[in-house]
Amino acid sequence: MTPRVRLVMLLVGLAGVVVMLATALPELPGFGGHTHPYRDRAMTAAYHQSTANAVASVNFDQRAFDTFGEETILIASVMGVAALVRRLPEEQRRERRQRGHVLESTRWAATVFLPLTVLLGADVVTHGAITPGGGFQGGAIAATGIHLLYLGGRYRLLERLRPLALFEVTEAAGLAGFLAVAVTGLAVAGSVLANFLPRGQLTQLLSAGTVPALNFAVGVAVASSIILLIAGFLEQALAITGHRSDSQADDEAAS
Amino acid sequence: MTVVIMVALTLVLIGAALVVFTRSTARQAVLLAVYGLLLVFVFLAMQAPDVALSQLAVGTAVVPLMVMLTIRKISALHRDRKDRR
C-alpha cells in the first residue's frame, strides 16, 4: 500500500465523518438547557434501584454489560503494554542505586500521604454507589498512592511492597469477580448482570444491590493493572539497561 | 454557572496550546499534568464529579508519569549508543 493510496483512504474516511457530523450536529439540543430525556429516565431508574449515585447506577446496573466490556479493554491494554515493556533476553537488569537527590520535605510528604491516599482510594471504592467515585476512580487513586514511595526516593522499598506476581493474580481475580456476579445474575434472575441482591435503603452503605460488589471487583482489577502498568515502565526506566549489538541499534535507526 | 464553564474551557484551551507548542519533551510531560488538572475543573463546572475523579487520577498522575519514564528511558538509550560509538 503506497502512501498515496493511504492518503486517499484517509481523505475518503474523513469526508464521510465530516458529512455525518455536519448532518448530526444541527439536530443536537443546545448546550445546557432544561430538557434531558436521558437524565430523567436514568435518575428514575437509579431511584428505583435505591442507588444514590445515579452515575454508578448507570455504569454498574443499567448498562453494566458495557462496563464489563470497558474493564476487559483496560485489562487487555495493560497486558499489551506489559508485553511491550518486558525485559528482552539481551537486556540486562542492573540493580541501580537511585541517583538524584530527594528533598527531605518531599520524603516526609510522601511518607505522610501514602497511607492517606491508599485509604482514600479504598473509601472511594466502598462508597461508589452512594457518593461520586467508584471502582475505577478508587482503584486508580490507591494505585497512584503506592507510587508516592518512588517520589519519596524509596524505589527499593516500593519494589519490596509491590509483589507483582500477587497483583497479576488479583487483576484476574477482579475481572473474574465481575464475571461471577454477571453469571449469578443470569442464574438467579434470568439475565446477565441482573441486580439480584436486596437493594436496601437509598443512601445506606449497603444499598443498590450488586453495585457495591461490582465496584469492589473493578476497584481490585483497576488498582492491580495500574500498578503492573507503572511497574513495567519503572522497571524499564530505572533497572533495565539495554546492551544490544550495534547492528540492531543501526537497524532501529534506519527504520 | 455558564461563566465558570467558559472560564474553565478557556483555561483548557490555553493549556492545550501550551502542551502542543512546548519543544522540550520533559517540560511537555509536566504541562500535560497541568492540562489534566485544568480538565478536572471543566468536569467539575459541568457537574460531573465522577468523571472529574477519574480524570484527576489518570490524567494528572498516571499518564504524565508514564510519559516521563518513557522519556527517561529513551534518553538513556541514546546515551548508551553514543558511549559505544
CSV table of C-alpha atoms in Angstrom, one decimal:
chain,number,residue,atom,x,y,z
A,1,MET,CA,0.0,0.0,0.0
A,2,THR,CA,1.6,3.2,-1.1
A,3,PRO,CA,1.4,6.4,0.9
A,4,ARG,CA,-0.7,7.9,-1.8
A,5,VAL,CA,-3.3,5.2,-1.5
A,6,ARG,CA,-3.3,5.5,2.3
A,7,LEU,CA,-3.8,9.3,1.9
A,8,VAL,CA,-6.8,8.8,-0.4
A,9,MET,CA,-8.3,6.3,2.1
A,10,LEU,CA,-7.8,8.7,4.9
A,11,LEU,CA,-9.5,11.5,2.9
A,12,VAL,CA,-12.4,9.3,2.0
A,13,GLY,CA,-12.9,8.3,5.6
A,14,LEU,CA,-12.5,11.9,6.8
A,15,ALA,CA,-15.0,13.1,4.3
A,16,GLY,CA,-17.5,10.6,5.5
A,17,VAL,CA,-17.1,11.5,9.1
A,18,VAL,CA,-17.3,15.3,8.3
A,19,VAL,CA,-20.6,14.7,6.4
A,20,MET,CA,-22.1,12.7,9.2
A,21,LEU,CA,-21.1,15.2,11.8
A,22,ALA,CA,-22.4,18.1,9.8
A,23,THR,CA,-25.8,16.5,9.4
A,24,ALA,CA,-25.9,15.3,13.0
A,25,LEU,CA,-24.7,18.4,14.9
A,26,PRO,CA,-27.6,20.8,14.0
A,27,GLU,CA,-30.0,18.2,15.4
A,28,LEU,CA,-28.4,18.3,18.8
A,29,PRO,CA,-30.2,20.2,21.6
A,30,GLY,CA,-28.4,23.4,22.7
A,31,PHE,CA,-25.7,23.5,25.3
A,32,GLY,CA,-27.1,23.4,28.9
A,33,GLY,CA,-30.9,23.6,28.6
A,34,HIS,CA,-33.6,22.1,30.7
A,35,THR,CA,-34.8,19.0,28.8
A,36,HIS,CA,-32.7,15.9,29.4
A,37,PRO,CA,-34.8,12.9,28.5
A,38,TYR,CA,-31.9,10.5,29.2
A,39,ARG,CA,-31.2,12.1,32.6
A,40,ASP,CA,-34.9,11.8,33.6
A,41,ARG,CA,-35.0,8.1,32.8
A,42,ALA,CA,-31.6,7.3,34.3
A,43,MET,CA,-32.4,9.2,37.5
A,44,THR,CA,-35.8,7.4,37.9
A,45,ALA,CA,-34.2,4.0,37.3
A,46,ALA,CA,-31.4,4.8,39.8
A,47,TYR,CA,-34.0,5.8,42.4
A,48,HIS,CA,-36.0,2.6,41.9
A,49,GLN,CA,-32.8,0.6,42.4
A,50,SER,CA,-32.0,2.5,45.6
A,51,THR,CA,-28.8,3.8,44.1
A,52,ALA,CA,-28.0,7.3,45.4
A,53,ASN,CA,-25.2,7.8,42.9
A,54,ALA,CA,-27.0,7.8,39.5
A,55,VAL,CA,-23.7,7.5,37.6
A,56,ALA,CA,-22.9,4.3,39.5
A,57,SER,CA,-26.4,3.1,38.7
A,58,VAL,CA,-25.9,3.7,35.0
A,59,ASN,CA,-22.4,2.2,34.9
A,60,PHE,CA,-23.0,-0.9,37.1
A,61,ASP,CA,-26.7,-1.6,36.8
A,62,GLN,CA,-28.4,0.0,33.9
A,63,ARG,CA,-25.6,-0.8,31.4
A,64,ALA,CA,-23.3,-3.0,33.4
A,65,PHE,CA,-22.6,-5.1,30.4
A,66,ASP,CA,-20.9,-2.2,28.7
A,67,THR,CA,-18.8,-1.6,31.8
A,68,PHE,CA,-17.7,-5.2,31.7
A,69,GLY,CA,-16.5,-4.6,28.1
A,70,GLU,CA,-14.6,-1.5,29.2
A,71,GLU,CA,-12.9,-3.4,32.0
A,72,THR,CA,-11.8,-6.1,29.6
A,73,ILE,CA,-10.4,-3.4,27.3
A,74,LEU,CA,-8.4,-1.9,30.2
A,75,ILE,CA,-7.0,-5.3,31.2
A,76,ALA,CA,-6.2,-6.2,27.6
A,77,SER,CA,-4.3,-2.9,27.0
A,78,VAL,CA,-2.4,-3.4,30.2
A,79,MET,CA,-1.4,-6.9,29.0
A,80,GLY,CA,-0.3,-5.4,25.7
A,81,VAL,CA,1.9,-2.8,27.4
A,82,ALA,CA,3.3,-5.4,29.7
A,83,ALA,CA,4.3,-7.5,26.7
A,84,LEU,CA,5.9,-4.4,25.1
A,85,VAL,CA,8.0,-3.3,28.1
A,86,ARG,CA,9.1,-6.8,29.2
A,87,ARG,CA,12.8,-7.5,29.6
A,88,LEU,CA,14.2,-8.9,26.4
A,89,PRO,CA,16.9,-11.7,26.6
A,90,GLU,CA,19.7,-9.3,25.5
A,91,GLU,CA,18.7,-6.6,28.0
A,92,GLN,CA,20.4,-6.8,31.4
A,93,ARG,CA,18.8,-6.0,34.7
A,94,ARG,CA,21.0,-3.9,36.9
A,95,GLU,CA,20.4,-3.1,40.5
A,96,ARG,CA,20.8,0.6,40.2
A,97,ARG,CA,21.1,2.9,43.2
A,98,GLN,CA,18.7,5.7,42.8
A,99,ARG,CA,20.5,8.8,41.6
A,100,GLY,CA,19.4,12.3,42.2
A,101,HIS,CA,18.7,14.0,45.5
A,102,VAL,CA,15.3,13.8,47.2
A,103,LEU,CA,14.4,16.8,49.3
A,104,GLU,CA,13.7,15.9,53.0
A,105,SER,CA,10.3,17.6,52.7
A,106,THR,CA,9.4,15.5,49.7
A,107,ARG,CA,10.4,12.4,51.5
A,108,TRP,CA,8.2,13.4,54.5
A,109,ALA,CA,5.2,14.4,52.4
A,110,ALA,CA,5.4,11.1,50.6
A,111,THR,CA,5.5,9.2,53.9
A,112,VAL,CA,2.6,11.1,55.3
A,113,PHE,CA,0.4,10.9,52.2
A,114,LEU,CA,1.0,7.3,51.3
A,115,PRO,CA,-1.4,5.8,53.9
A,116,LEU,CA,-3.9,8.6,53.5
A,117,THR,CA,-4.0,8.2,49.7
A,118,VAL,CA,-4.5,4.4,49.9
A,119,LEU,CA,-7.2,4.9,52.5
A,120,LEU,CA,-8.9,7.5,50.3
A,121,GLY,CA,-8.8,5.1,47.4
A,122,ALA,CA,-10.4,2.3,49.5
A,123,ASP,CA,-13.0,4.8,50.7
A,124,VAL,CA,-13.9,6.0,47.1
A,125,VAL,CA,-14.3,2.3,46.1
A,126,THR,CA,-16.5,1.4,49.0
A,127,HIS,CA,-18.8,4.4,48.7
A,128,GLY,CA,-19.0,4.2,44.9
A,129,ALA,CA,-22.8,3.5,45.0
A,130,ILE,CA,-23.7,6.5,47.2
A,131,THR,CA,-21.1,9.2,46.5
A,132,PRO,CA,-19.1,10.2,43.4
A,133,GLY,CA,-16.4,7.8,42.6
A,134,GLY,CA,-16.4,4.1,42.4
A,135,GLY,CA,-14.2,1.1,41.5
A,136,PHE,CA,-12.3,2.8,38.7
A,137,GLN,CA,-11.6,6.1,40.4
A,138,GLY,CA,-10.7,4.5,43.8
A,139,GLY,CA,-8.5,1.9,42.2
A,140,ALA,CA,-6.6,4.5,40.3
A,141,ILE,CA,-6.2,6.6,43.5
A,142,ALA,CA,-4.9,3.7,45.6
A,143,ALA,CA,-2.5,2.6,42.8
A,144,THR,CA,-1.0,6.0,42.3
A,145,GLY,CA,-0.8,6.4,46.1
A,146,ILE,CA,1.6,3.4,46.4
A,147,HIS,CA,3.9,5.2,43.9
A,148,LEU,CA,4.4,8.1,46.3
A,149,LEU,CA,7.2,5.8,47.6
A,150,TYR,CA,9.0,6.3,44.3
A,151,LEU,CA,8.6,10.0,44.6
A,152,GLY,CA,10.0,9.9,48.1
A,153,GLY,CA,13.1,8.2,46.7
A,154,ARG,CA,12.4,4.7,48.1
A,155,TYR,CA,12.3,2.7,44.9
A,156,ARG,CA,13.8,-0.4,46.7
A,157,LEU,CA,11.0,-0.2,49.3
A,158,LEU,CA,8.4,0.1,46.6
A,159,GLU,CA,9.8,-3.0,44.9
A,160,ARG,CA,9.5,-4.9,48.2
A,161,LEU,CA,6.0,-3.7,48.9
A,162,ARG,CA,4.8,-4.5,45.5
A,163,PRO,CA,4.6,-8.2,45.0
A,164,LEU,CA,3.9,-8.1,41.2
A,165,ALA,CA,3.0,-11.8,41.0
A,166,LEU,CA,0.3,-11.2,43.5
A,167,PHE,CA,-1.1,-8.3,41.6
A,168,GLU,CA,-1.2,-10.3,38.4
A,169,VAL,CA,-3.5,-12.7,40.3
A,170,THR,CA,-5.7,-10.0,41.8
A,171,GLU,CA,-6.0,-8.3,38.4
A,172,ALA,CA,-7.5,-11.5,37.0
A,173,ALA,CA,-9.5,-12.1,40.2
A,174,GLY,CA,-11.2,-8.7,39.9
A,175,LEU,CA,-12.3,-9.5,36.4
A,176,ALA,CA,-13.4,-12.9,37.5
A,177,GLY,CA,-15.4,-11.4,40.3
A,178,PHE,CA,-17.2,-9.2,37.9
A,179,LEU,CA,-17.9,-12.2,35.7
A,180,ALA,CA,-19.1,-14.2,38.7
A,181,VAL,CA,-21.7,-11.5,39.6
A,182,ALA,CA,-22.8,-11.4,35.9
A,183,VAL,CA,-23.3,-15.2,35.7
A,184,THR,CA,-25.0,-15.3,39.1
A,185,GLY,CA,-27.4,-12.7,37.9
A,186,LEU,CA,-28.2,-14.9,34.9
A,187,ALA,CA,-28.7,-18.0,37.1
A,188,VAL,CA,-30.8,-16.2,39.8
A,189,ALA,CA,-32.7,-13.6,37.9
A,190,GLY,CA,-32.6,-14.8,34.3
A,191,SER,CA,-30.4,-12.1,32.8
A,192,VAL,CA,-26.7,-11.4,32.7
A,193,LEU,CA,-25.7,-8.8,35.3
A,194,ALA,CA,-29.2,-8.6,36.7
A,195,ASN,CA,-29.2,-6.7,40.1
A,196,PHE,CA,-30.3,-9.8,42.1
A,197,LEU,CA,-29.2,-8.7,45.6
A,198,PRO,CA,-31.6,-7.0,48.0
A,199,ARG,CA,-31.3,-3.3,47.3
A,200,GLY,CA,-31.7,-2.0,50.8
A,201,GLN,CA,-32.4,1.7,51.6
A,202,LEU,CA,-31.3,4.6,49.5
A,203,THR,CA,-28.1,6.3,50.7
A,204,GLN,CA,-27.1,3.4,53.0
A,205,LEU,CA,-23.7,2.0,52.6
A,206,LEU,CA,-25.1,-1.4,51.8
A,207,SER,CA,-27.7,-0.4,49.2
A,208,ALA,CA,-28.0,-0.7,45.5
A,209,GLY,CA,-27.7,-4.5,45.4
A,210,THR,CA,-24.9,-5.7,43.2
A,211,VAL,CA,-23.4,-2.2,42.5
A,212,PRO,CA,-21.0,-2.2,45.5
A,213,ALA,CA,-19.9,-5.7,44.7
A,214,LEU,CA,-19.2,-4.8,41.1
A,215,ASN,CA,-17.4,-1.6,42.3
A,216,PHE,CA,-15.2,-3.7,44.5
A,217,ALA,CA,-14.3,-6.1,41.7
A,218,VAL,CA,-13.5,-3.3,39.4
A,219,GLY,CA,-11.5,-1.5,42.1
A,220,VAL,CA,-9.3,-4.5,42.7
A,221,ALA,CA,-8.8,-5.1,38.9
A,222,VAL,CA,-8.0,-1.4,38.1
A,223,ALA,CA,-5.6,-0.9,41.1
A,224,SER,CA,-3.7,-4.1,40.2
A,225,SER,CA,-3.5,-3.2,36.5
A,226,ILE,CA,-2.3,0.3,37.1
A,227,ILE,CA,0.4,-0.9,39.5
A,228,LEU,CA,1.5,-3.5,36.9
A,229,LEU,CA,1.5,-0.9,34.2
A,230,ILE,CA,3.6,1.6,36.1
A,231,ALA,CA,5.8,-1.2,37.3
A,232,GLY,CA,6.7,-2.1,33.7
A,233,PHE,CA,7.6,1.5,32.9
A,234,LEU,CA,9.6,2.0,36.2
A,235,GLU,CA,11.5,-1.2,35.6
A,236,GLN,CA,12.4,-0.2,32.0
A,237,ALA,CA,13.4,3.3,33.1
A,238,LEU,CA,15.3,2.5,36.3
A,239,ALA,CA,16.6,-1.0,36.2
A,240,ILE,CA,17.0,-2.3,32.7
A,241,THR,CA,20.0,-1.3,30.7
A,242,GLY,CA,19.9,-2.2,27.0
A,243,HIS,CA,23.1,-3.8,25.9
A,244,ARG,CA,22.3,-4.6,22.3
A,245,SER,CA,24.5,-5.3,19.4
A,246,ASP,CA,25.3,-2.3,17.3
A,247,SER,CA,23.7,-3.9,14.2
A,248,GLN,CA,20.3,-3.9,16.0
A,249,ALA,CA,20.7,-0.3,17.1
A,250,ASP,CA,21.6,0.6,13.5
A,251,ASP,CA,18.5,-1.3,12.2
A,252,GLU,CA,16.4,0.7,14.6
A,253,ALA,CA,17.9,4.0,13.5
A,254,ALA,CA,17.3,3.0,9.9
A,255,SER,CA,13.7,2.1,10.4
B,1,MET,CA,-22.5,28.8,36.0
B,2,THR,CA,-22.1,29.4,32.3
B,3,VAL,CA,-19.4,32.0,33.2
B,4,VAL,CA,-17.5,29.3,35.2
B,5,ILE,CA,-17.7,26.8,32.3
B,6,MET,CA,-16.5,29.5,29.9
B,7,VAL,CA,-13.5,30.4,32.1
B,8,ALA,CA,-12.6,26.7,32.6
B,9,LEU,CA,-12.9,25.9,28.9
B,10,THR,CA,-10.7,28.9,28.0
B,11,LEU,CA,-8.1,27.7,30.5
B,12,VAL,CA,-8.2,24.3,28.9
B,13,LEU,CA,-7.7,25.9,25.5
B,14,ILE,CA,-4.6,27.8,26.8
B,15,GLY,CA,-3.3,24.7,28.5
B,16,ALA,CA,-3.6,22.6,25.4
B,17,ALA,CA,-1.9,25.2,23.3
B,18,LEU,CA,1.0,25.3,25.8
B,19,VAL,CA,1.4,21.5,25.7
B,20,VAL,CA,1.4,21.4,21.9
B,21,PHE,CA,3.8,24.3,21.4
B,22,THR,CA,6.4,23.3,24.0
B,23,ARG,CA,9.5,21.9,22.4
B,24,SER,CA,11.2,20.1,25.4
B,25,THR,CA,9.5,16.7,26.0
B,26,ALA,CA,10.2,16.7,29.7
B,27,ARG,CA,8.6,20.0,30.1
B,28,GLN,CA,5.7,18.8,28.0
B,29,ALA,CA,5.1,15.9,30.4
B,30,VAL,CA,4.7,18.3,33.3
B,31,LEU,CA,2.5,20.6,31.3
B,32,LEU,CA,0.4,17.6,30.4
B,33,ALA,CA,-0.3,17.0,34.1
B,34,VAL,CA,-1.3,20.7,34.4
B,35,TYR,CA,-3.6,20.4,31.4
B,36,GLY,CA,-5.1,17.3,33.0
B,37,LEU,CA,-5.8,19.3,36.1
B,38,LEU,CA,-7.5,22.1,34.1
B,39,LEU,CA,-9.7,19.4,32.5
B,40,VAL,CA,-10.8,18.4,36.0
B,41,PHE,CA,-12.1,21.9,36.6
B,42,VAL,CA,-14.2,21.7,33.4
B,43,PHE,CA,-15.8,18.4,34.5
B,44,LEU,CA,-16.5,19.9,37.9
B,45,ALA,CA,-18.0,23.0,36.4
B,46,MET,CA,-20.2,20.7,34.3
B,47,GLN,CA,-21.3,18.9,37.5
B,48,ALA,CA,-19.7,15.6,36.6
B,49,PRO,CA,-17.8,14.7,39.8
B,50,ASP,CA,-17.3,11.0,38.9
B,51,VAL,CA,-15.6,12.0,35.6
B,52,ALA,CA,-13.5,14.6,37.4
B,53,LEU,CA,-12.2,12.0,39.8
B,54,SER,CA,-11.2,9.7,37.0
B,55,GLN,CA,-9.5,12.5,35.2
B,56,LEU,CA,-7.7,13.6,38.3
B,57,ALA,CA,-6.2,10.1,38.9
B,58,VAL,CA,-5.4,9.1,35.4
B,59,GLY,CA,-4.8,12.5,33.6
B,60,THR,CA,-2.7,14.2,36.2
B,61,ALA,CA,-0.8,11.2,37.7
B,62,VAL,CA,-0.7,8.0,35.6
B,63,VAL,CA,-0.3,9.4,32.1
B,64,PRO,CA,2.3,12.1,32.8
B,65,LEU,CA,4.3,9.5,34.9
B,66,MET,CA,4.3,7.1,32.0
B,67,VAL,CA,5.4,9.8,29.6
B,68,MET,CA,8.2,10.9,31.9
B,69,LEU,CA,9.5,7.4,32.5
B,70,THR,CA,9.4,6.8,28.7
B,71,ILE,CA,11.4,10.0,28.1
B,72,ARG,CA,13.9,9.0,30.7
B,73,LYS,CA,14.3,5.5,29.1
B,74,ILE,CA,14.8,6.9,25.6
B,75,SER,CA,17.4,9.4,26.7
B,76,ALA,CA,19.3,6.7,28.5
B,77,LEU,CA,19.2,4.5,25.3
B,78,HIS,CA,20.6,7.5,23.3
B,79,ARG,CA,23.4,7.9,25.9
B,80,ASP,CA,24.3,4.2,25.7
B,81,ARG,CA,24.5,4.4,22.0
B,82,LYS,CA,26.7,7.5,22.0
B,83,ASP,CA,29.0,5.9,24.5
B,84,ARG,CA,29.6,2.9,22.4
B,85,ARG,CA,30.4,4.8,19.2
